[in-house]
Short mmCIF file of C-alpha atoms and ligand atoms in Angstrom, two decimals:
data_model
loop_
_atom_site.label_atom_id
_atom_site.label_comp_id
_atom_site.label_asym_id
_atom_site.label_seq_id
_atom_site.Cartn_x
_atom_site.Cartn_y
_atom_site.Cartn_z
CA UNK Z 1 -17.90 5.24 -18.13
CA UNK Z 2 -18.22 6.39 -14.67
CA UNK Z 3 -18.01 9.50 -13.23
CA UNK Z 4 -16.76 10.60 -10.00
CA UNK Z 5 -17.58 12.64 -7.03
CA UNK Z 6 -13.95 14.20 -5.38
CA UNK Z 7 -13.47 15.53 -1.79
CA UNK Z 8 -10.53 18.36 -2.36
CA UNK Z 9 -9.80 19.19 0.93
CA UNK Z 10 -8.33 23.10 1.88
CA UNK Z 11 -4.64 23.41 3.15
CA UNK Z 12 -3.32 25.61 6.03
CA UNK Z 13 0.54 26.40 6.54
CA UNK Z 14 1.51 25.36 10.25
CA UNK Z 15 4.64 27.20 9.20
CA UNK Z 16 6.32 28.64 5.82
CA UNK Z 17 9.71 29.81 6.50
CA UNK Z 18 11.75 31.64 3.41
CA UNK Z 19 15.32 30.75 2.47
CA UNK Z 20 16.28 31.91 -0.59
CA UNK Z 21 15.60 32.58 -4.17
CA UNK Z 22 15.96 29.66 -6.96
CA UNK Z 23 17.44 29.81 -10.19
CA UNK Z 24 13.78 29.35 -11.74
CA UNK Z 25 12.60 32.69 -9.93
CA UNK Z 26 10.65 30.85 -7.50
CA UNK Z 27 12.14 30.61 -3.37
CA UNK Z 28 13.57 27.87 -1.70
CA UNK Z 29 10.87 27.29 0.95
CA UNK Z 30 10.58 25.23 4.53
CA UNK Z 31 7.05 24.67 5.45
CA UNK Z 32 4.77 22.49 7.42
CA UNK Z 33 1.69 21.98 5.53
CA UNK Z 34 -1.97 20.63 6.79
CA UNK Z 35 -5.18 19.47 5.35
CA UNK Z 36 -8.38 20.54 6.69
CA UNK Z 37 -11.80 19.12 6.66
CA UNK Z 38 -12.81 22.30 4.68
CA UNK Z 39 -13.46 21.45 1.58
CA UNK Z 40 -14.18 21.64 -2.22
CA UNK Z 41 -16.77 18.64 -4.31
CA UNK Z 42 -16.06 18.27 -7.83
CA UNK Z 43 -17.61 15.76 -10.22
CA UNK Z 44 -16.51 14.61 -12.93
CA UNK Z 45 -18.75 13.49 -15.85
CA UNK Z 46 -17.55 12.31 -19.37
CA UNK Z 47 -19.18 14.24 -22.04
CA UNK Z 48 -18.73 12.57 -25.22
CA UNK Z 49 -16.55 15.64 -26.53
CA UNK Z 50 -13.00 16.41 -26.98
CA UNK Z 51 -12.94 19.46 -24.87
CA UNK Z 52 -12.77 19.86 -21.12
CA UNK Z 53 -15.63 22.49 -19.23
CA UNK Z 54 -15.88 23.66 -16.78
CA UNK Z 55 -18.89 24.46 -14.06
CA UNK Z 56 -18.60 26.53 -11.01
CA UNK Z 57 -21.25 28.10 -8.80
CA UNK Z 58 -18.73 30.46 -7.35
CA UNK Z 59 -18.65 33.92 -8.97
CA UNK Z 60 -15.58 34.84 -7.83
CA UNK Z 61 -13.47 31.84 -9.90
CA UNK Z 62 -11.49 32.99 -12.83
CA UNK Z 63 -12.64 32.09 -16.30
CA UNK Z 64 -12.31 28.96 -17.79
CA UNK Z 65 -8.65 29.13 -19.31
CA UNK Z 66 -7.34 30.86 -16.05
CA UNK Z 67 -8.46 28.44 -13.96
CA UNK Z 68 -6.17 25.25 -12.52
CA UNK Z 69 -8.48 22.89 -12.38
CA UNK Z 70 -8.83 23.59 -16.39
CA UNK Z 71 -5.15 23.67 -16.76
CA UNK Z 72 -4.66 20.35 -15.30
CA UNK Z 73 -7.03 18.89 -17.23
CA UNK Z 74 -5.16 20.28 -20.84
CA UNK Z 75 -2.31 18.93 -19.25
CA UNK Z 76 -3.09 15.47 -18.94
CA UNK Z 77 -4.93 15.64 -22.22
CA UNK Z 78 -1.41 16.66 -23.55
CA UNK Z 79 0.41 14.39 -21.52
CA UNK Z 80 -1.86 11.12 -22.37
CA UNK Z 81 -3.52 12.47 -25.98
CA UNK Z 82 -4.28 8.64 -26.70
CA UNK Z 83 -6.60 8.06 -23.61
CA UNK Z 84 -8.07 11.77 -24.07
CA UNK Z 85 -8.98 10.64 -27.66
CA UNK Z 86 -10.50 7.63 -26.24
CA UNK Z 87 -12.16 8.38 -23.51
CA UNK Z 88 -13.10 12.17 -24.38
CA UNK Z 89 -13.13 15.28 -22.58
CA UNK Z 90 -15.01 15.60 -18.79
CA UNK Z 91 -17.60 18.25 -17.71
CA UNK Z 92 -16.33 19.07 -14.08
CA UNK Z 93 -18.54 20.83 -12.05
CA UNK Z 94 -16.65 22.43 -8.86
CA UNK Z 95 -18.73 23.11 -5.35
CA UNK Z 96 -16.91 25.79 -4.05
CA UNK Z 97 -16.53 25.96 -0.29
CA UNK Z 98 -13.28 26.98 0.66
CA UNK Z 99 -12.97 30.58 -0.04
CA UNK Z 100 -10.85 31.86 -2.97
CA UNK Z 101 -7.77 33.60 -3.23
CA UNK Z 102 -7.30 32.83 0.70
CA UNK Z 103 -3.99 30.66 1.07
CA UNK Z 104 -5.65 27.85 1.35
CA UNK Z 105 -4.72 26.59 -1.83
CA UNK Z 106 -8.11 26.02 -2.95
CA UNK Z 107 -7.61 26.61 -6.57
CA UNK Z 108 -4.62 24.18 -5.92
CA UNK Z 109 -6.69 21.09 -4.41
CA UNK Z 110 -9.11 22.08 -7.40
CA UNK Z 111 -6.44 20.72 -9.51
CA UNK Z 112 -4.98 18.05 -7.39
CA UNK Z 113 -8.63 16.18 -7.78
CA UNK Z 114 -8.70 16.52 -11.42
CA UNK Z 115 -5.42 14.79 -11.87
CA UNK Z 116 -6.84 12.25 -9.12
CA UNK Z 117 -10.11 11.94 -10.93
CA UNK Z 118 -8.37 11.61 -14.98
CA UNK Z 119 -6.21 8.86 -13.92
CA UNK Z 120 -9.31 7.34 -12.33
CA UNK Z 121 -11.64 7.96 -15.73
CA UNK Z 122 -8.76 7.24 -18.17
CA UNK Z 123 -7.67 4.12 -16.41
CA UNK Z 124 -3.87 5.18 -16.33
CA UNK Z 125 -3.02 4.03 -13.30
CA UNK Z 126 0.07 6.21 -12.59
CA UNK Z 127 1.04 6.22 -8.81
CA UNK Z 128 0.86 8.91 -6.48
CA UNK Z 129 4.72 9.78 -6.83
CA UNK Z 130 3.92 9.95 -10.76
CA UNK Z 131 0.72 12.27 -10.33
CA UNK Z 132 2.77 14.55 -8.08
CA UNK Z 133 5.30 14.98 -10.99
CA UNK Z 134 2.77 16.26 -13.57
CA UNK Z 135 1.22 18.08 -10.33
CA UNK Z 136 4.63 20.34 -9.50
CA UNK Z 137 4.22 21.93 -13.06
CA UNK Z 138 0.95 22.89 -12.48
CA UNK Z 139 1.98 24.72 -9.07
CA UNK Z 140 4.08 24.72 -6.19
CA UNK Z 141 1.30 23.17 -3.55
CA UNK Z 142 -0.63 20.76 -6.06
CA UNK Z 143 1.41 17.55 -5.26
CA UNK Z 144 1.02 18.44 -1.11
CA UNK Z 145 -2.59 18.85 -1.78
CA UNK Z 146 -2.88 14.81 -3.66
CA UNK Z 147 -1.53 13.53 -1.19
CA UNK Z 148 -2.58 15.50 1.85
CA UNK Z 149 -2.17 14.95 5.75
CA UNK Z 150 0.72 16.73 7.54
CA UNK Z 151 3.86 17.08 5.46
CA UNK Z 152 7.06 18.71 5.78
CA UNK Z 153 7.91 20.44 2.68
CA UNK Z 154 11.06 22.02 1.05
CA UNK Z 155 11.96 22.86 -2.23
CA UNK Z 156 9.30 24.59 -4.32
CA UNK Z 157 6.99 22.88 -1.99
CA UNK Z 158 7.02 20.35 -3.82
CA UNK Z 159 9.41 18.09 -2.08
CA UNK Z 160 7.38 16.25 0.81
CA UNK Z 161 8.25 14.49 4.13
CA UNK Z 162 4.88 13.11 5.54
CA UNK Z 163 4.36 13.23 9.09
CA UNK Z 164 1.69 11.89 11.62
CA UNK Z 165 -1.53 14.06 11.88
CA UNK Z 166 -2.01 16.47 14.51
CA UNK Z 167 -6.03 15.83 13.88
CA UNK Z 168 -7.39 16.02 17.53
CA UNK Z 169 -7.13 19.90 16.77
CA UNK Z 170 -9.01 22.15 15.16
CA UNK Z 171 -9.18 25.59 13.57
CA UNK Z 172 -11.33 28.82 13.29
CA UNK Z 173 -10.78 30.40 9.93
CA UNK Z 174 -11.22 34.18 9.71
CA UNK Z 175 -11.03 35.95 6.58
CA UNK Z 176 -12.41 39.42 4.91
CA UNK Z 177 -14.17 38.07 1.64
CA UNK Z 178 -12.93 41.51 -0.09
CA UNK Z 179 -9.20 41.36 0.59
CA UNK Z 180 -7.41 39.36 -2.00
CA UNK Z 181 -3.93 39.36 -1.39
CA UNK Z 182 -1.71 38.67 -4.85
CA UNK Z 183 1.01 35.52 -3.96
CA UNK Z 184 3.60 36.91 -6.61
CA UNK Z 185 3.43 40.31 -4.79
CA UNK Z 186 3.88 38.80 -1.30
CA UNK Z 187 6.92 37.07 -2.48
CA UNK Z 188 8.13 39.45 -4.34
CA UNK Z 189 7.89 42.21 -1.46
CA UNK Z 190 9.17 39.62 0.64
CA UNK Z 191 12.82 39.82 -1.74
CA UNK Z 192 12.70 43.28 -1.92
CA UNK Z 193 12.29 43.56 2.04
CA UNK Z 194 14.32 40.78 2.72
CA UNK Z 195 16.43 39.96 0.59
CA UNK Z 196 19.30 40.61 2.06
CA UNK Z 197 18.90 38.16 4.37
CA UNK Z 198 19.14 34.86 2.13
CA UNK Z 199 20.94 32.14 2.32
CA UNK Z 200 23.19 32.16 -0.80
CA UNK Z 201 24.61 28.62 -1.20
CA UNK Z 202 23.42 25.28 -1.72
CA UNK Z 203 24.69 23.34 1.33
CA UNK Z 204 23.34 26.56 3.78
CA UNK Z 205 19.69 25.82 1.97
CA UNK Z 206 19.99 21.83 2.20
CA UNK Z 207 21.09 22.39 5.78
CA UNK Z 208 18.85 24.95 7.34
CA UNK Z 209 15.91 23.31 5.44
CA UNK Z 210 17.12 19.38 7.04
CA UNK Z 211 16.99 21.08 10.78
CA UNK Z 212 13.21 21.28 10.29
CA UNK Z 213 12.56 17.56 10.86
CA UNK Z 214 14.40 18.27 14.99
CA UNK Z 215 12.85 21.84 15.26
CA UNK Z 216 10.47 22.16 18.23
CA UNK Z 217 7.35 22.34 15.69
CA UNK Z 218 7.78 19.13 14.54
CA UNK Z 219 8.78 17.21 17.72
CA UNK Z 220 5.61 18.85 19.36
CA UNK Z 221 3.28 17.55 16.59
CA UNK Z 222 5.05 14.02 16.99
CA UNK Z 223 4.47 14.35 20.57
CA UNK Z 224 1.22 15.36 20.58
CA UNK Z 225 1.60 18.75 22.21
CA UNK Z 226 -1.26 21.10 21.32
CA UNK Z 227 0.13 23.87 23.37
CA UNK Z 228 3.24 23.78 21.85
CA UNK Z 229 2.11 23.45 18.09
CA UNK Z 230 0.27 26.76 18.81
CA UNK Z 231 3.27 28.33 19.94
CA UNK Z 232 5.44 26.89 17.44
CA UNK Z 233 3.55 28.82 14.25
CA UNK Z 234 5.51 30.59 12.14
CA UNK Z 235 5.10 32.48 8.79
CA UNK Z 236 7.63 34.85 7.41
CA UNK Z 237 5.35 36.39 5.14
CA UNK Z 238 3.04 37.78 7.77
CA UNK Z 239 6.49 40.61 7.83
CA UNK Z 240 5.24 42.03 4.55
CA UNK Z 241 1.45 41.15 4.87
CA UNK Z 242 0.47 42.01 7.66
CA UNK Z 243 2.26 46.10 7.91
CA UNK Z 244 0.47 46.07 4.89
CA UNK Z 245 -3.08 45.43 6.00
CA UNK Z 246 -3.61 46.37 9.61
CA UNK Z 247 -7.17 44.90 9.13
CA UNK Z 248 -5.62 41.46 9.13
CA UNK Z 249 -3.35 42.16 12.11
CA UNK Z 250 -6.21 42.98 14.14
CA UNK Z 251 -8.13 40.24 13.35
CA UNK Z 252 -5.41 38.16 14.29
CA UNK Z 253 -4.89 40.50 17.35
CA UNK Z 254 -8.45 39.67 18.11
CA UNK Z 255 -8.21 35.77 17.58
CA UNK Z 256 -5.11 35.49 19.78
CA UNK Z 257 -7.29 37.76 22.55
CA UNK Z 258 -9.35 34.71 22.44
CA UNK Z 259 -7.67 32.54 24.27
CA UNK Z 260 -6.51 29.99 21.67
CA UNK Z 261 -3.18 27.68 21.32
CA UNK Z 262 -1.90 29.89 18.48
CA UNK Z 263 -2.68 32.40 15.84
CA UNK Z 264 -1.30 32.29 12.43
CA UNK Z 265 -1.59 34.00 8.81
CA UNK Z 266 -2.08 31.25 5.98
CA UNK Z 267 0.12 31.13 3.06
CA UNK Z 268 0.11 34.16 1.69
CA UNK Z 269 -3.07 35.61 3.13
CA UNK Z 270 -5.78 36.53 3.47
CA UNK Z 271 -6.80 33.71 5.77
CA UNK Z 272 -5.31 34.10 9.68
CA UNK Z 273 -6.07 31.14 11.66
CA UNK Z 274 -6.72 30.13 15.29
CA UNK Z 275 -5.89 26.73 16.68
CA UNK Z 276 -7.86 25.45 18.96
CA UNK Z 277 -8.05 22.10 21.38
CA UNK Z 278 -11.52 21.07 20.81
CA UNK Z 279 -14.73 21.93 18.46
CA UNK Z 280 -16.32 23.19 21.18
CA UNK Z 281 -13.96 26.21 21.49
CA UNK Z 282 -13.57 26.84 18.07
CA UNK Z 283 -17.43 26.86 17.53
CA UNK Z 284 -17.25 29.39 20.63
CA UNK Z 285 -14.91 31.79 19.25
CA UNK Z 286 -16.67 31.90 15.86
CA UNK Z 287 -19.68 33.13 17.75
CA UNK Z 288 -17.86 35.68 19.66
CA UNK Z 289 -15.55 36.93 16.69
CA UNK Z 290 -19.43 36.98 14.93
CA UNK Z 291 -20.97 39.12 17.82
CA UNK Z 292 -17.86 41.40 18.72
CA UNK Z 293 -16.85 42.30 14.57
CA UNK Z 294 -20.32 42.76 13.49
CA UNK Z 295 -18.48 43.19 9.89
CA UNK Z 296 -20.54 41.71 7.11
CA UNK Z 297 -17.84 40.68 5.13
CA UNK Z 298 -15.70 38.79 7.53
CA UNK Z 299 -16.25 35.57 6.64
CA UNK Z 300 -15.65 32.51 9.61
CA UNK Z 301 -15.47 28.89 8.89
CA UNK Z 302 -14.57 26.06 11.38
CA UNK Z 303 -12.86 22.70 10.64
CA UNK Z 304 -10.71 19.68 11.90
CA UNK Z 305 -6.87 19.69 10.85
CA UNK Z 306 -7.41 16.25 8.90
CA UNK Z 307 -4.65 13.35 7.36
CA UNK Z 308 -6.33 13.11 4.02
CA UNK Z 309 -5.87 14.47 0.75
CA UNK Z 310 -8.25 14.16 -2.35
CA UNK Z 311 -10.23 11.51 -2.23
CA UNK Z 312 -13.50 9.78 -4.16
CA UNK Z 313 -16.74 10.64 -2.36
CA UNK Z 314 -19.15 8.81 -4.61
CA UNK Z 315 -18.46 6.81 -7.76
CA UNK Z 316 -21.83 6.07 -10.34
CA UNK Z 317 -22.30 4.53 -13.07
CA UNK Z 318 -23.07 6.44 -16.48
O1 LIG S 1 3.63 27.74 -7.70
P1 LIG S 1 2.53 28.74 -7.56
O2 LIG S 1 1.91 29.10 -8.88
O3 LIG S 1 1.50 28.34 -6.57
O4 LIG S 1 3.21 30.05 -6.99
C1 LIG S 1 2.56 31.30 -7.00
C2 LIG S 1 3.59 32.39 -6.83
O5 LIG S 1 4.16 32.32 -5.51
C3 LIG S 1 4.78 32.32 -7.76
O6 LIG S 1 4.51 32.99 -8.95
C4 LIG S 1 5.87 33.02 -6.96
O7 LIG S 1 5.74 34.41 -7.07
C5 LIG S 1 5.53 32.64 -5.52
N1 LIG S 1 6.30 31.48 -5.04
C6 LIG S 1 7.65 31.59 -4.79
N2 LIG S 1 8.35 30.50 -4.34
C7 LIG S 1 7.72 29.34 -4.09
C8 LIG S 1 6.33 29.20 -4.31
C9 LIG S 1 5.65 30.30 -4.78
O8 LIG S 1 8.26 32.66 -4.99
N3 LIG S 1 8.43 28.31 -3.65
#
């Protein structure tokens, strides 16, 4: 059988904008998602067992049972127990780069590539639209993350609108490796904060979330307006974050200093963001964030906003 080598691109939010809660606990959501070049490598080997395992050489990734990549491999074991009975379990070794617990959904790409991968070593060929399903039980961001690009998406976050790719522009990526912020508790603090403030019927959600395909953001990335994207960024939960941990607001204080097209915080944190026009001035402002912060454990990446989700890097031959 062969095995295969996965790119699992990161994810940034170019804007996440909170309407109201859902009747399965989760929020009603408007965002504008966007892969980066940042990325994960996971392989995946057969192994001639019934079992999945598997192999990180990231400390910081939860055990086995907690993590998604594992849990969307039970799940299409459960799913398709025929072609997991003949074709076995996989060994899938993970090469962490994007940094964890950051809101850059890189436990959720983790994921998204195993799905990819499975359908690839089991031969089922189920379409995107029909990996995405099993995906949106998994979590909220794993079907953006299969697919990739630049997508508009409402719901969950599960329910996508692709748009072109802003991918002339690229980011700095700035994040403290010891601050971990907890999703559930940024949404959560976000209701009780907030809550007030929700839409409360269906045709205000479907309404406010359908303005977001005319909303300046979206008309500047269609027109190519780098200026404007970074003006455009948005992220409601930066209003519970951010008072929260100062440290994050002055990094982002700092980024913005730097000249940039925008400034934003990433999902739920950690991760704040600074667009930028070219590689050249990202790759400057990562050396002057480096030489002003002195901090050890900031941690500064740079990459291209890209219109690709998971995809095979290498295929061989067992
Ligand atoms: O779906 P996922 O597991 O990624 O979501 C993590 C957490 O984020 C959820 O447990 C929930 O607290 C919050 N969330 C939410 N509404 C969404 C997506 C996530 O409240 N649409």
């Amino acid at each position: 059988m062969h095995s295969y080598s996965l790119i699992a691109p990161a994810k940034i939010n170019l804007y996440l904008e909170i309407l109201g809660d859902r009747a399965d606990g989760y929020h009603e959501l408007v965002m504008l998602l966007q892969s980066i070049s940042l990325a994960d490598r996971l392989e995946l080997r057969a192994n001639g067992r019934q079992a999945f395992r598997i192999h990180c050489d990231s400390p910081q990734m939860p055990p086995q049972e907690q993590n998604l990549a594992y849990k969307a491999a039970q799940v299409m074991s459960q799913q398709f127990p025929d072609s997991f009975h003949q074709f076995g379990g996989v060994d899938i070794t993970i090469e962490k780069h994007i940094p964890v617990s950051a809101g850059l959904a890189g436990g959720s790409t983790n994921a998204a590539a195993v799905l990819v991968g499975l359908n690839l070593m089991w031969e089922l060929g189920l379409t995107q639209p029909e990996l995405q399903e099993i995906a949106a039980q998994l979590g909220s961001d794993i079907p953006f993350c299969i697919s990739g690009g630049t997508a508009i998406a409402t719901g969950r976050g599960e329910c996508l609108d692709p748009i072109n790719s802003p991918d002339w522009l690229w980011v700095v990526l700035a994040k403290y490796r010891s601050l971990e912020i907890s999703t559930p508790w940024a949404y959560n603090t976000y209701r009780q904060q907030f809550g007030d403030t929700y839409l409360t019927d269906a045709d205000s959600i479907q309404s406010r979330a359908s303005r977001v395909h005319s909303s300046p953001l979206v008309e500047a990335i269609v027109g190519q307006n780098g200026a404007q994207i970074g003006q455009q960024l948005y992220n409601d939960l930066e209003k519970v974050v951010l008072p929260e941990h100062p440290k994050i607001a002055r990094l982002k204080g700092a980024l913005q200093r730097s000249g940039v097209l925008g400034t934003l915080m990433s999902g739920s944190g950690s991760t704040v963001f600074a667009l930028c026009d070219s590689q050249a001035q990202a790759e400057r402002i990562k050396q002057e964030l480096t030489d002003d912060l002195t901090d050890p454990d900031l941690g500064l990446w740079v990459a291209q906003l890209c219109s690709n989700g998971i995809h095979v890097g290498a295929v061989a031959k067992k």
